[in-house]
């Protein structure tokens, strides 16, 4: 059975590789994104004369911001929602329902490659370009052994959580028709409360609100583990929270899919 | 030349009618698009409020200035969305639809934008404009000439962005179907909500002459807050020169690219 989903994984890899120019442009964009982010925050540290922002000194802060750009490159909210929206809106879902496939696993296999590939490849590129970064006068924090392992586990769970969340947004197509127009707004809220723009520790209120929402566990948790800003026990507990959120979100999408399929109708075969 | 302009001005009427019908047809998208802008604007205002609260004045930029910057950024973005047609340029070429524009005695770029007018973004544009006008009247002297000039600067920035998207679209003549240049261009959007003058001189020059993002919000805000009208006119003249330069580049690339165009059918 696993072989079946692995085949889907391989097909998606071929699709990913189809438009090479687009593929490389994503990394070119990442480079621009990182460069501008470093420039912005270096300038803010310089003009305000602050030694730390949100509890992180410049060295940790810049490392944090660079990592946010790399990790979120793989978080394909648009790709996820559009995939689900097209399956439902154009009725393509019917051809998968009748096959002996677990629909959730099928879609996860299609999407997970994008999530894993860009995030992991981005981190590999970062590590490979460390000497160049050092020559340019910057340095990035690199965690020690155990934190690396915890970070990778947490990153994987964050990616799964993100995918399931946007899968749920895509499932709203059952009730609202096209939903692409809400992606930007939802993504903005998700990024704001996940610590993409600035670490959520900048404000106790922001940290509190983020703590009760799932978004913190999609980014901040992994980054704080990477930066060794939390203890190993606390990191394990945060990973536990990620797992709990995955179970909750998965239960919600299963329910949505069940209710949605009751409403679903497609013509032809 | 004047006939040419009058003809295009007259054509705007049916295009606006078409845009209006599209607007009322997709009500859900209109509502969600408006809400999306409201979310974006609110969260960016909260972001700068938090930053100012923690860090104080940032390189001479106060909270009202940053509020106005957000107003300009989203006014600019909404106006760009109203005239978003240039993004579809590459698709028109790939699908051989360019003939639709070229066989008619109208400017292809005008037709491309006018046929796809997204009037739903007028409301978000009003949000942005409202923030600018309210912040100016509450914190600074309300000088109508300065306001008009600052809006002209940000509107010409929209024009320059369109030129860039057209150039990105023209890449299909050489590289075939791709989104690469559009993806790359969007990478620079990140600076729109930040005051560019806090960066070093190299970055300021880059965002003035190469990727002219500074005209979107940074210069218009400076004009409304602590610069003279004369300074604003100099900035506007610089922007016009840059726009003219990129327009010439666009015409040159268009002429080279169109030789490679092949259409299918009629």
Short mmCIF file of C-alpha atoms in Angstrom, two decimals:
data_model
loop_
_atom_site.label_atom_id
_atom_site.label_comp_id
_atom_site.label_asym_id
_atom_site.label_seq_id
_atom_site.Cartn_x
_atom_site.Cartn_y
_atom_site.Cartn_z
CA UNK A 1 0.00 0.00 0.00
CA UNK A 2 2.83 2.39 0.87
CA UNK A 3 4.29 1.75 -2.59
CA UNK A 4 1.12 3.18 -4.16
CA UNK A 5 1.54 6.51 -2.34
CA UNK A 6 5.29 6.48 -2.97
CA UNK A 7 4.53 6.31 -6.71
CA UNK A 8 2.36 9.41 -6.34
CA UNK A 9 5.26 11.05 -4.52
CA UNK A 10 7.55 10.21 -7.47
CA UNK A 11 5.03 11.58 -10.01
CA UNK A 12 4.87 14.82 -8.08
CA UNK A 13 8.66 15.03 -8.11
CA UNK A 14 8.60 14.81 -11.90
CA UNK A 15 5.96 17.58 -12.02
CA UNK A 16 8.09 19.69 -9.70
CA UNK A 17 10.99 19.32 -12.09
CA UNK A 18 8.96 20.11 -15.21
CA UNK A 19 9.34 23.88 -15.27
CA UNK A 20 13.00 24.25 -14.36
CA UNK A 21 13.09 28.03 -14.71
CA UNK A 22 10.21 28.41 -12.24
CA UNK A 23 11.92 25.94 -9.94
CA UNK A 24 15.18 27.91 -9.86
CA UNK A 25 13.39 31.24 -9.65
CA UNK A 26 11.95 30.19 -6.28
CA UNK A 27 15.47 29.94 -4.93
CA UNK A 28 16.43 33.23 -6.58
CA UNK A 29 13.41 34.78 -4.85
CA UNK A 30 14.44 33.20 -1.57
CA UNK A 31 17.86 34.81 -1.95
CA UNK A 32 16.24 38.24 -2.57
CA UNK A 33 13.85 37.68 0.34
CA UNK A 34 16.68 36.82 2.74
CA UNK A 35 18.86 39.68 1.53
CA UNK A 36 16.08 42.25 2.02
CA UNK A 37 15.05 40.79 5.39
CA UNK A 38 18.63 40.95 6.68
CA UNK A 39 18.91 44.49 5.36
CA UNK A 40 15.65 45.59 7.03
CA UNK A 41 16.47 44.19 10.44
CA UNK A 42 20.13 45.21 10.38
CA UNK A 43 18.91 48.74 9.62
CA UNK A 44 16.32 48.63 12.43
CA UNK A 45 18.95 47.43 14.93
CA UNK A 46 21.31 50.18 13.73
CA UNK A 47 18.86 53.12 13.73
CA UNK A 48 17.23 52.28 17.06
CA UNK A 49 20.49 51.41 18.80
CA UNK A 50 18.80 48.45 20.51
CA UNK A 51 20.94 45.47 21.51
CA UNK A 52 18.02 43.07 21.45
CA UNK A 53 14.50 42.86 20.01
CA UNK A 54 11.88 40.42 21.30
CA UNK A 55 14.44 38.87 23.63
CA UNK A 56 16.86 38.04 20.80
CA UNK A 57 20.15 39.81 20.15
CA UNK A 58 21.08 40.73 16.58
CA UNK A 59 22.91 37.44 15.93
CA UNK A 60 19.94 35.29 17.02
CA UNK A 61 17.39 37.67 15.53
CA UNK A 62 18.92 37.63 12.04
CA UNK A 63 19.29 33.81 12.25
CA UNK A 64 15.60 33.63 13.23
CA UNK A 65 14.47 35.81 10.33
CA UNK A 66 16.59 33.92 7.77
CA UNK A 67 15.18 30.60 8.98
CA UNK A 68 11.59 31.90 8.72
CA UNK A 69 12.16 32.67 5.04
CA UNK A 70 13.66 29.26 4.31
CA UNK A 71 11.05 27.24 6.17
CA UNK A 72 8.05 29.14 4.82
CA UNK A 73 9.28 28.77 1.25
CA UNK A 74 8.11 25.17 1.47
CA UNK A 75 4.79 26.04 3.07
CA UNK A 76 2.62 26.05 -0.01
CA UNK A 77 -0.66 27.48 1.23
CA UNK A 78 -1.74 28.51 -2.30
CA UNK A 79 -0.70 25.19 -3.81
CA UNK A 80 -2.60 23.26 -1.11
CA UNK A 81 -5.83 25.27 -1.31
CA UNK A 82 -5.82 25.40 -5.11
CA UNK A 83 -5.26 21.63 -5.36
CA UNK A 84 -8.26 20.89 -3.13
CA UNK A 85 -10.37 23.64 -4.68
CA UNK A 86 -9.82 22.27 -8.19
CA UNK A 87 -10.60 18.72 -7.13
CA UNK A 88 -13.92 19.81 -5.62
CA UNK A 89 -14.95 22.71 -7.86
CA UNK A 90 -14.37 20.91 -11.17
CA UNK A 91 -15.70 17.60 -9.86
CA UNK A 92 -12.37 15.76 -10.32
CA UNK A 93 -12.79 14.45 -6.79
CA UNK A 94 -15.37 11.94 -8.03
CA UNK A 95 -12.75 10.04 -10.04
CA UNK A 96 -10.68 9.57 -6.86
CA UNK A 97 -13.57 8.67 -4.58
CA UNK A 98 -14.34 5.58 -6.65
CA UNK A 99 -10.71 4.38 -6.56
CA UNK A 100 -9.37 2.20 -3.73
CA UNK A 101 -7.46 5.14 -2.29
CA UNK A 102 -7.49 6.92 1.03
CA UNK A 103 -8.35 10.39 -0.26
CA UNK A 104 -6.48 12.16 2.55
CA UNK A 105 -3.32 10.12 2.04
CA UNK A 106 -3.59 10.64 -1.69
CA UNK A 107 -3.70 14.41 -1.32
CA UNK A 108 -1.02 14.45 1.37
CA UNK A 109 1.31 12.47 -0.94
CA UNK A 110 0.69 14.99 -3.69
CA UNK A 111 1.42 17.97 -1.47
CA UNK A 112 4.01 16.78 1.02
CA UNK A 113 6.79 16.63 -1.53
CA UNK A 114 6.48 20.37 -2.14
CA UNK A 115 6.54 21.05 1.57
CA UNK A 116 9.50 18.81 2.29
CA UNK A 117 11.50 19.55 -0.80
CA UNK A 118 11.64 23.32 -0.61
CA UNK A 119 12.11 23.51 3.16
CA UNK A 120 14.75 20.80 3.42
CA UNK A 121 16.54 21.85 0.24
CA UNK A 122 16.48 25.44 1.50
CA UNK A 123 18.19 24.38 4.74
CA UNK A 124 20.79 22.38 2.81
CA UNK A 125 21.52 25.42 0.64
CA UNK A 126 21.83 27.55 3.76
CA UNK A 127 24.34 25.16 5.30
CA UNK A 128 26.27 24.89 2.04
CA UNK A 129 26.45 28.66 1.71
CA UNK A 130 27.68 29.28 5.27
CA UNK A 131 31.25 30.07 4.15
CA UNK A 132 29.94 32.71 1.71
CA UNK A 133 27.65 34.15 4.40
CA UNK A 134 30.66 34.41 6.73
CA UNK A 135 32.72 36.14 4.05
CA UNK A 136 29.89 38.69 3.62
CA UNK A 137 30.29 39.52 7.30
CA UNK A 138 27.23 37.70 8.65
CA UNK A 139 27.01 34.63 10.80
CA UNK A 140 24.12 32.30 11.46
CA UNK A 141 23.48 30.28 14.57
CA UNK A 142 23.93 26.52 14.11
CA UNK A 143 22.43 24.28 16.81
CA UNK A 144 24.15 21.36 18.53
CA UNK A 145 23.38 17.67 17.87
CA UNK A 146 20.27 16.96 19.99
CA UNK A 147 18.68 20.29 19.07
CA UNK A 148 19.22 19.49 15.38
CA UNK A 149 17.25 16.26 15.80
CA UNK A 150 14.49 17.96 17.76
CA UNK A 151 14.39 20.78 15.22
CA UNK A 152 14.00 18.39 12.27
CA UNK A 153 11.20 16.48 14.05
CA UNK A 154 9.48 19.74 14.95
CA UNK A 155 9.94 21.10 11.41
CA UNK A 156 8.36 18.00 9.90
CA UNK A 157 5.38 18.27 12.25
CA UNK A 158 5.06 22.00 11.53
CA UNK A 159 4.91 21.29 7.80
CA UNK A 160 2.28 18.57 8.30
CA UNK A 161 0.26 20.90 10.51
CA UNK A 162 0.44 23.70 7.97
CA UNK A 163 -0.63 21.37 5.17
CA UNK A 164 -3.60 20.02 7.13
CA UNK A 165 -4.69 23.54 8.09
CA UNK A 166 -4.77 24.76 4.47
CA UNK A 167 -6.31 21.47 3.37
CA UNK A 168 -9.20 22.44 5.66
CA UNK A 169 -9.37 25.90 4.04
CA UNK A 170 -9.50 24.20 0.63
CA UNK A 171 -12.36 21.97 1.81
CA UNK A 172 -14.47 25.09 2.34
CA UNK A 173 -14.98 24.88 -1.44
CA UNK A 174 -17.77 22.39 -0.68
CA UNK A 175 -19.77 25.22 0.88
CA UNK A 176 -18.51 28.45 -0.74
CA UNK A 177 -17.49 27.48 -4.27
CA UNK A 178 -14.21 29.21 -5.12
CA UNK A 179 -12.16 30.04 -2.03
CA UNK A 180 -8.86 31.27 -3.54
CA UNK A 181 -9.80 34.84 -2.66
CA UNK A 182 -9.54 34.17 1.08
CA UNK A 183 -6.07 32.55 0.99
CA UNK A 184 -4.10 35.81 1.24
CA UNK A 185 -6.11 36.99 4.24
CA UNK A 186 -5.84 33.67 6.07
CA UNK A 187 -2.13 33.46 5.25
CA UNK A 188 -1.58 36.98 6.59
CA UNK A 189 -3.27 36.05 9.90
CA UNK A 190 -1.34 32.78 10.05
CA UNK A 191 1.99 34.53 9.39
CA UNK A 192 1.33 37.34 11.84
CA UNK A 193 0.54 34.99 14.70
CA UNK A 194 3.16 32.39 13.76
CA UNK A 195 6.03 34.85 14.18
CA UNK A 196 6.89 35.32 10.52
CA UNK A 197 7.06 39.12 10.58
CA UNK A 198 8.58 39.47 14.01
CA UNK A 199 9.06 36.95 16.86
CA UNK A 200 5.84 36.71 18.88
CA UNK A 201 7.88 37.33 22.03
CA UNK A 202 7.96 41.03 21.10
CA UNK A 203 4.69 41.48 22.99
CA UNK A 204 3.16 39.45 25.86
CA UNK A 205 -0.32 39.98 24.35
CA UNK A 206 0.82 38.72 20.95
CA UNK A 207 2.56 35.74 22.59
CA UNK A 208 -0.60 34.94 24.58
CA UNK A 209 -2.95 35.09 21.55
CA UNK A 210 -0.49 33.06 19.46
CA UNK A 211 -0.28 30.48 22.25
CA UNK A 212 -3.97 29.68 22.06
CA UNK A 213 -4.00 29.53 18.26
CA UNK A 214 -2.35 26.73 16.24
CA UNK A 215 -0.14 29.09 14.21
CA UNK A 216 2.67 29.40 16.74
CA UNK A 217 3.35 25.67 16.35
CA UNK A 218 3.71 26.06 12.59
CA UNK A 219 6.84 28.23 12.85
CA UNK A 220 7.93 29.71 16.19
CA UNK A 221 8.22 26.34 17.94
CA UNK A 222 10.67 24.95 15.38
CA UNK A 223 12.68 28.15 15.31
CA UNK A 224 13.00 28.43 19.09
CA UNK A 225 14.23 24.82 19.16
CA UNK A 226 16.71 25.59 16.37
CA UNK A 227 18.01 28.62 18.25
CA UNK A 228 18.24 26.57 21.49
CA UNK A 229 16.09 29.19 23.21
CA UNK A 230 14.09 26.53 25.04
CA UNK A 231 15.24 23.58 27.13
CA UNK A 232 15.16 20.02 25.78
CA UNK A 233 12.23 19.14 28.07
CA UNK A 234 10.32 22.18 26.91
CA UNK A 235 11.15 21.35 23.27
CA UNK A 236 9.74 17.84 23.71
CA UNK A 237 6.62 19.28 25.32
CA UNK A 238 6.23 21.71 22.39
CA UNK A 239 6.57 18.81 19.95
CA UNK A 240 3.83 17.09 21.94
CA UNK A 241 1.64 20.16 21.44
CA UNK A 242 2.33 20.02 17.71
CA UNK A 243 1.21 16.38 17.67
CA UNK A 244 -1.94 17.28 19.61
CA UNK A 245 -2.76 20.06 17.13
CA UNK A 246 -2.20 17.69 14.20
CA UNK A 247 -4.70 15.25 15.70
CA UNK A 248 -7.24 18.03 16.31
CA UNK A 249 -6.85 19.51 12.83
CA UNK A 250 -6.93 16.07 11.21
CA UNK A 251 -10.17 15.23 13.05
CA UNK A 252 -11.65 18.53 11.84
CA UNK A 253 -10.74 17.91 8.19
CA UNK A 254 -12.09 14.33 8.36
CA UNK A 255 -15.38 15.73 9.61
CA UNK A 256 -15.38 18.46 6.97
CA UNK A 257 -14.65 15.93 4.22
CA UNK A 258 -17.47 13.68 5.43
CA UNK A 259 -19.98 16.55 5.60
CA UNK A 260 -18.67 18.00 2.34
CA UNK A 261 -19.03 14.76 0.43
CA UNK A 262 -22.70 14.67 1.42
CA UNK A 263 -23.10 17.97 -0.44
CA UNK A 264 -20.78 17.05 -3.33
CA UNK A 265 -22.21 16.31 -6.73
CA UNK A 266 -20.52 15.99 -10.11
CA UNK A 267 -21.85 15.25 -13.54
CA UNK A 268 -20.51 12.56 -15.86
CA UNK A 269 -17.92 10.02 -14.86
CA UNK B 1 -2.14 62.10 -31.16
CA UNK B 2 -5.10 63.87 -29.49
CA UNK B 3 -7.54 61.77 -31.57
CA UNK B 4 -5.73 58.68 -30.41
CA UNK B 5 -6.13 59.68 -26.76
CA UNK B 6 -9.80 60.73 -27.21
CA UNK B 7 -10.56 57.39 -28.89
CA UNK B 8 -9.09 55.48 -25.98
CA UNK B 9 -10.87 57.68 -23.44
CA UNK B 10 -14.19 56.91 -25.16
CA UNK B 11 -13.39 53.21 -25.11
CA UNK B 12 -13.13 53.34 -21.34
CA UNK B 13 -16.93 53.58 -21.02
CA UNK B 14 -17.75 50.07 -22.34
CA UNK B 15 -14.75 48.65 -20.48
CA UNK B 16 -15.95 50.20 -17.21
CA UNK B 17 -19.38 48.73 -17.86
CA UNK B 18 -17.80 45.32 -18.38
CA UNK B 19 -15.77 45.76 -15.18
CA UNK B 20 -18.92 46.73 -13.27
CA UNK B 21 -20.77 43.59 -14.44
CA UNK B 22 -17.82 41.42 -13.44
CA UNK B 23 -17.76 43.12 -10.06
CA UNK B 24 -21.41 42.42 -9.25
CA UNK B 25 -21.22 38.90 -10.69
CA UNK B 26 -18.56 37.68 -8.26
CA UNK B 27 -19.94 39.04 -4.97
CA UNK B 28 -18.18 36.49 -2.75
CA UNK B 29 -14.79 37.41 -4.21
CA UNK B 30 -15.55 41.09 -3.78
CA UNK B 31 -16.42 40.62 -0.09
CA UNK B 32 -13.42 38.39 0.63
CA UNK B 33 -11.06 40.68 -1.29
CA UNK B 34 -12.25 43.65 0.77
CA UNK B 35 -11.95 41.68 4.02
CA UNK B 36 -8.48 40.49 3.02
CA UNK B 37 -7.34 44.10 2.61
CA UNK B 38 -8.92 45.00 5.95
CA UNK B 39 -6.97 42.14 7.60
CA UNK B 40 -3.71 43.15 5.91
CA UNK B 41 -4.04 46.81 6.82
CA UNK B 42 -5.07 46.09 10.42
CA UNK B 43 -2.24 43.63 11.07
CA UNK B 44 0.40 45.88 9.52
CA UNK B 45 -0.82 48.79 11.63
CA UNK B 46 -0.64 46.55 14.71
CA UNK B 47 2.87 45.45 13.66
CA UNK B 48 4.17 49.03 13.48
CA UNK B 49 2.36 49.99 16.68
CA UNK B 50 4.12 47.11 18.43
CA UNK B 51 7.47 48.05 16.91
CA UNK B 52 7.18 51.73 17.83
CA UNK B 53 6.00 50.73 21.31
CA UNK B 54 9.09 48.58 21.84
CA UNK B 55 11.72 50.47 19.87
CA UNK B 56 10.60 54.11 19.81
CA UNK B 57 11.04 56.24 16.69
CA UNK B 58 12.68 54.17 13.94
CA UNK B 59 15.25 56.19 12.00
CA UNK B 60 13.11 59.33 12.12
CA UNK B 61 9.89 57.45 11.29
CA UNK B 62 7.11 58.08 13.81
CA UNK B 63 3.88 56.13 14.25
CA UNK B 64 1.75 58.53 12.08
CA UNK B 65 4.37 58.32 9.32
CA UNK B 66 4.37 54.52 9.41
CA UNK B 67 0.56 54.53 9.44
CA UNK B 68 0.59 56.64 6.31
CA UNK B 69 3.18 54.32 4.77
CA UNK B 70 0.75 51.42 5.20
CA UNK B 71 -2.01 53.59 3.70
CA UNK B 72 0.11 54.35 0.63
CA UNK B 73 1.30 50.76 0.29
CA UNK B 74 -2.23 49.37 0.22
CA UNK B 75 -3.63 52.23 -1.89
CA UNK B 76 -0.90 51.44 -4.40
CA UNK B 77 -1.52 47.72 -4.20
CA UNK B 78 -5.30 48.12 -4.67
CA UNK B 79 -4.86 50.43 -7.67
CA UNK B 80 -2.45 47.89 -9.11
CA UNK B 81 -5.10 45.20 -8.55
CA UNK B 82 -7.71 47.28 -10.40
CA UNK B 83 -5.43 47.32 -13.43
CA UNK B 84 -3.90 43.88 -12.94
CA UNK B 85 -4.23 42.73 -16.59
CA UNK B 86 -0.50 42.89 -17.33
CA UNK B 87 0.04 39.84 -15.12
CA UNK B 88 -1.90 37.79 -17.69
CA UNK B 89 0.28 38.99 -20.54
CA UNK B 90 2.38 35.80 -20.63
CA UNK B 91 -0.76 33.62 -20.75
CA UNK B 92 -2.10 35.64 -23.68
CA UNK B 93 1.10 35.03 -25.59
CA UNK B 94 1.23 31.30 -24.76
CA UNK B 95 -2.42 30.79 -25.71
CA UNK B 96 -2.02 32.80 -28.93
CA UNK B 97 -4.54 35.40 -27.76
CA UNK B 98 -2.32 38.34 -28.50
CA UNK B 99 -3.99 38.62 -31.93
CA UNK B 100 -7.15 39.78 -30.16
CA UNK B 101 -5.33 42.95 -29.24
CA UNK B 102 -3.09 43.33 -32.27
CA UNK B 103 -5.73 43.16 -34.99
CA UNK B 104 -7.68 46.02 -33.42
CA UNK B 105 -6.76 49.69 -33.86
CA UNK B 106 -6.16 50.17 -30.12
CA UNK B 107 -3.11 50.13 -27.93
CA UNK B 108 -2.51 46.45 -26.91
CA UNK B 109 -1.35 47.35 -23.40
CA UNK B 110 -4.41 49.56 -22.86
CA UNK B 111 -6.75 46.80 -24.09
CA UNK B 112 -5.03 44.16 -21.95
CA UNK B 113 -5.57 46.23 -18.80
CA UNK B 114 -9.00 47.68 -19.66
CA UNK B 115 -10.58 44.32 -20.54
CA UNK B 116 -9.68 42.91 -17.15
CA UNK B 117 -10.48 45.88 -14.93
CA UNK B 118 -11.00 44.64 -11.38
CA UNK B 119 -13.29 47.31 -9.98
CA UNK B 120 -13.75 45.32 -6.76
CA UNK B 121 -10.44 46.75 -5.56
CA UNK B 122 -11.82 50.29 -5.58
CA UNK B 123 -13.06 49.82 -1.99
CA UNK B 124 -9.64 48.70 -0.66
CA UNK B 125 -8.08 51.63 -2.53
CA UNK B 126 -10.48 53.88 -0.62
CA UNK B 127 -9.33 52.25 2.65
CA UNK B 128 -5.74 53.21 1.84
CA UNK B 129 -6.69 56.71 0.77
CA UNK B 130 -8.81 57.15 3.89
CA UNK B 131 -5.88 56.20 6.15
CA UNK B 132 -3.61 58.69 4.37
CA UNK B 133 -6.07 61.58 4.51
CA UNK B 134 -7.11 60.93 8.10
CA UNK B 135 -3.51 60.68 9.34
CA UNK B 136 -2.46 63.84 7.52
CA UNK B 137 -5.40 65.85 8.82
CA UNK B 138 -4.93 64.58 12.39
CA UNK B 139 -1.17 65.09 12.60
CA UNK B 140 0.11 67.45 9.89
CA UNK B 141 -0.93 70.49 7.89
CA UNK B 142 -3.43 69.58 5.18
CA UNK B 143 -1.87 70.93 1.96
CA UNK B 144 -3.90 69.88 -1.04
CA UNK B 145 -1.06 70.32 -3.57
CA UNK B 146 1.23 68.08 -1.56
CA UNK B 147 -1.50 65.47 -1.25
CA UNK B 148 -2.17 65.48 -4.99
CA UNK B 149 1.54 65.26 -5.76
CA UNK B 150 2.08 62.38 -3.32
CA UNK B 151 -0.82 60.49 -4.93
CA UNK B 152 0.62 61.18 -8.38
CA UNK B 153 3.97 59.76 -7.22
CA UNK B 154 2.40 56.55 -5.93
CA UNK B 155 0.17 56.20 -9.04
CA UNK B 156 3.18 56.48 -11.35
CA UNK B 157 4.81 53.80 -9.21
CA UNK B 158 1.87 51.56 -10.22
CA UNK B 159 2.66 52.36 -13.85
CA UNK B 160 6.31 51.36 -13.36
CA UNK B 161 5.28 48.11 -11.67
CA UNK B 162 3.08 47.35 -14.70
CA UNK B 163 6.08 47.88 -16.96
CA UNK B 164 8.05 45.39 -14.87
CA UNK B 165 5.25 42.81 -15.06
CA UNK B 166 5.01 43.33 -18.82
CA UNK B 167 8.78 42.78 -19.09
CA UNK B 168 8.43 39.62 -16.98
CA UNK B 169 5.60 38.50 -19.26
CA UNK B 170 7.66 39.18 -22.38
CA UNK B 171 10.17 36.58 -21.19
CA UNK B 172 7.82 33.92 -22.61
CA UNK B 173 8.98 34.87 -26.10
CA UNK B 174 12.41 33.52 -25.24
CA UNK B 175 11.89 31.06 -22.39
CA UNK B 176 8.41 29.68 -23.12
CA UNK B 177 5.79 29.20 -20.42
CA UNK B 178 7.19 30.31 -17.08
CA UNK B 179 6.35 32.29 -13.98
CA UNK B 180 9.98 32.67 -13.03
CA UNK B 181 10.36 36.41 -13.54
CA UNK B 182 7.01 37.15 -11.88
CA UNK B 183 8.02 35.05 -8.88
CA UNK B 184 11.35 36.89 -8.74
CA UNK B 185 9.67 40.31 -9.01
CA UNK B 186 7.28 39.51 -6.17
CA UNK B 187 10.31 38.83 -3.96
CA UNK B 188 10.83 42.60 -3.77
CA UNK B 189 7.28 43.28 -2.51
CA UNK B 190 8.52 42.76 1.04
CA UNK B 191 9.96 46.31 1.17
CA UNK B 192 6.63 48.01 0.38
CA UNK B 193 5.58 48.23 4.02
CA UNK B 194 8.97 49.38 5.34
CA UNK B 195 10.48 52.89 5.25
CA UNK B 196 13.25 52.47 2.69
CA UNK B 197 15.22 55.53 3.80
CA UNK B 198 16.36 53.73 6.96
CA UNK B 199 18.49 51.44 4.76
CA UNK B 200 21.98 52.33 3.58
CA UNK B 201 22.66 54.58 0.57
CA UNK B 202 23.25 51.65 -1.80
CA UNK B 203 19.85 50.15 -0.98
CA UNK B 204 18.11 53.54 -1.28
CA UNK B 205 19.66 54.05 -4.74
CA UNK B 206 18.76 50.51 -5.76
CA UNK B 207 15.12 50.99 -4.74
CA UNK B 208 15.04 54.38 -6.50
CA UNK B 209 16.67 53.68 -9.84
CA UNK B 210 16.72 49.90 -10.41
CA UNK B 211 13.63 48.59 -8.63
CA UNK B 212 11.77 51.86 -7.94
CA UNK B 213 9.86 50.74 -4.84
CA UNK B 214 10.69 53.91 -2.93
CA UNK B 215 7.99 55.83 -4.86
CA UNK B 216 5.22 53.56 -3.59
CA UNK B 217 5.11 54.90 -0.05
CA UNK B 218 8.41 56.15 1.35
CA UNK B 219 8.79 59.34 -0.73
CA UNK B 220 5.04 60.21 -0.70
CA UNK B 221 5.05 60.01 3.13
CA UNK B 222 8.18 62.14 3.42
CA UNK B 223 6.60 64.73 1.12
CA UNK B 224 3.47 64.95 3.28
CA UNK B 225 5.33 65.12 6.57
CA UNK B 226 8.58 67.01 6.49
CA UNK B 227 9.61 67.97 2.94
CA UNK B 228 8.78 70.91 0.68
CA UNK B 229 6.67 70.91 -2.46
CA UNK B 230 9.83 71.70 -4.45
CA UNK B 231 11.46 68.54 -3.13
CA UNK B 232 8.34 66.59 -4.12
CA UNK B 233 8.45 67.98 -7.64
CA UNK B 234 12.10 66.91 -7.96
CA UNK B 235 11.17 63.41 -6.79
CA UNK B 236 8.29 63.31 -9.28
CA UNK B 237 10.56 64.46 -12.12
CA UNK B 238 13.04 61.71 -11.20
CA UNK B 239 10.24 59.17 -11.18
CA UNK B 240 8.98 60.31 -14.60
CA UNK B 241 12.50 59.94 -15.99
CA UNK B 242 12.79 56.44 -14.56
CA UNK B 243 9.32 55.52 -15.88
CA UNK B 244 10.28 56.85 -19.34
CA UNK B 245 13.51 54.83 -19.28
CA UNK B 246 11.73 51.58 -18.41
CA UNK B 247 8.98 52.34 -20.96
CA UNK B 248 11.66 52.63 -23.67
CA UNK B 249 13.16 49.32 -22.49
CA UNK B 250 9.69 47.75 -22.66
CA UNK B 251 9.08 49.00 -26.22
CA UNK B 252 12.51 47.71 -27.27
CA UNK B 253 11.97 44.26 -25.74
CA UNK B 254 8.40 44.14 -27.11
CA UNK B 255 9.64 44.81 -30.65
CA UNK B 256 12.28 42.08 -30.36
CA UNK B 257 9.88 39.65 -28.75
CA UNK B 258 6.92 40.13 -31.06
CA UNK B 259 9.03 38.87 -33.98
CA UNK B 260 9.05 35.50 -32.27
CA UNK B 261 5.28 35.42 -31.75
CA UNK B 262 3.22 32.76 -33.53
CA UNK B 263 -0.56 32.68 -33.23
CA UNK B 264 -2.93 29.82 -33.78
CA UNK B 265 -6.23 30.35 -35.51
CA UNK B 266 -7.90 33.74 -35.57
#
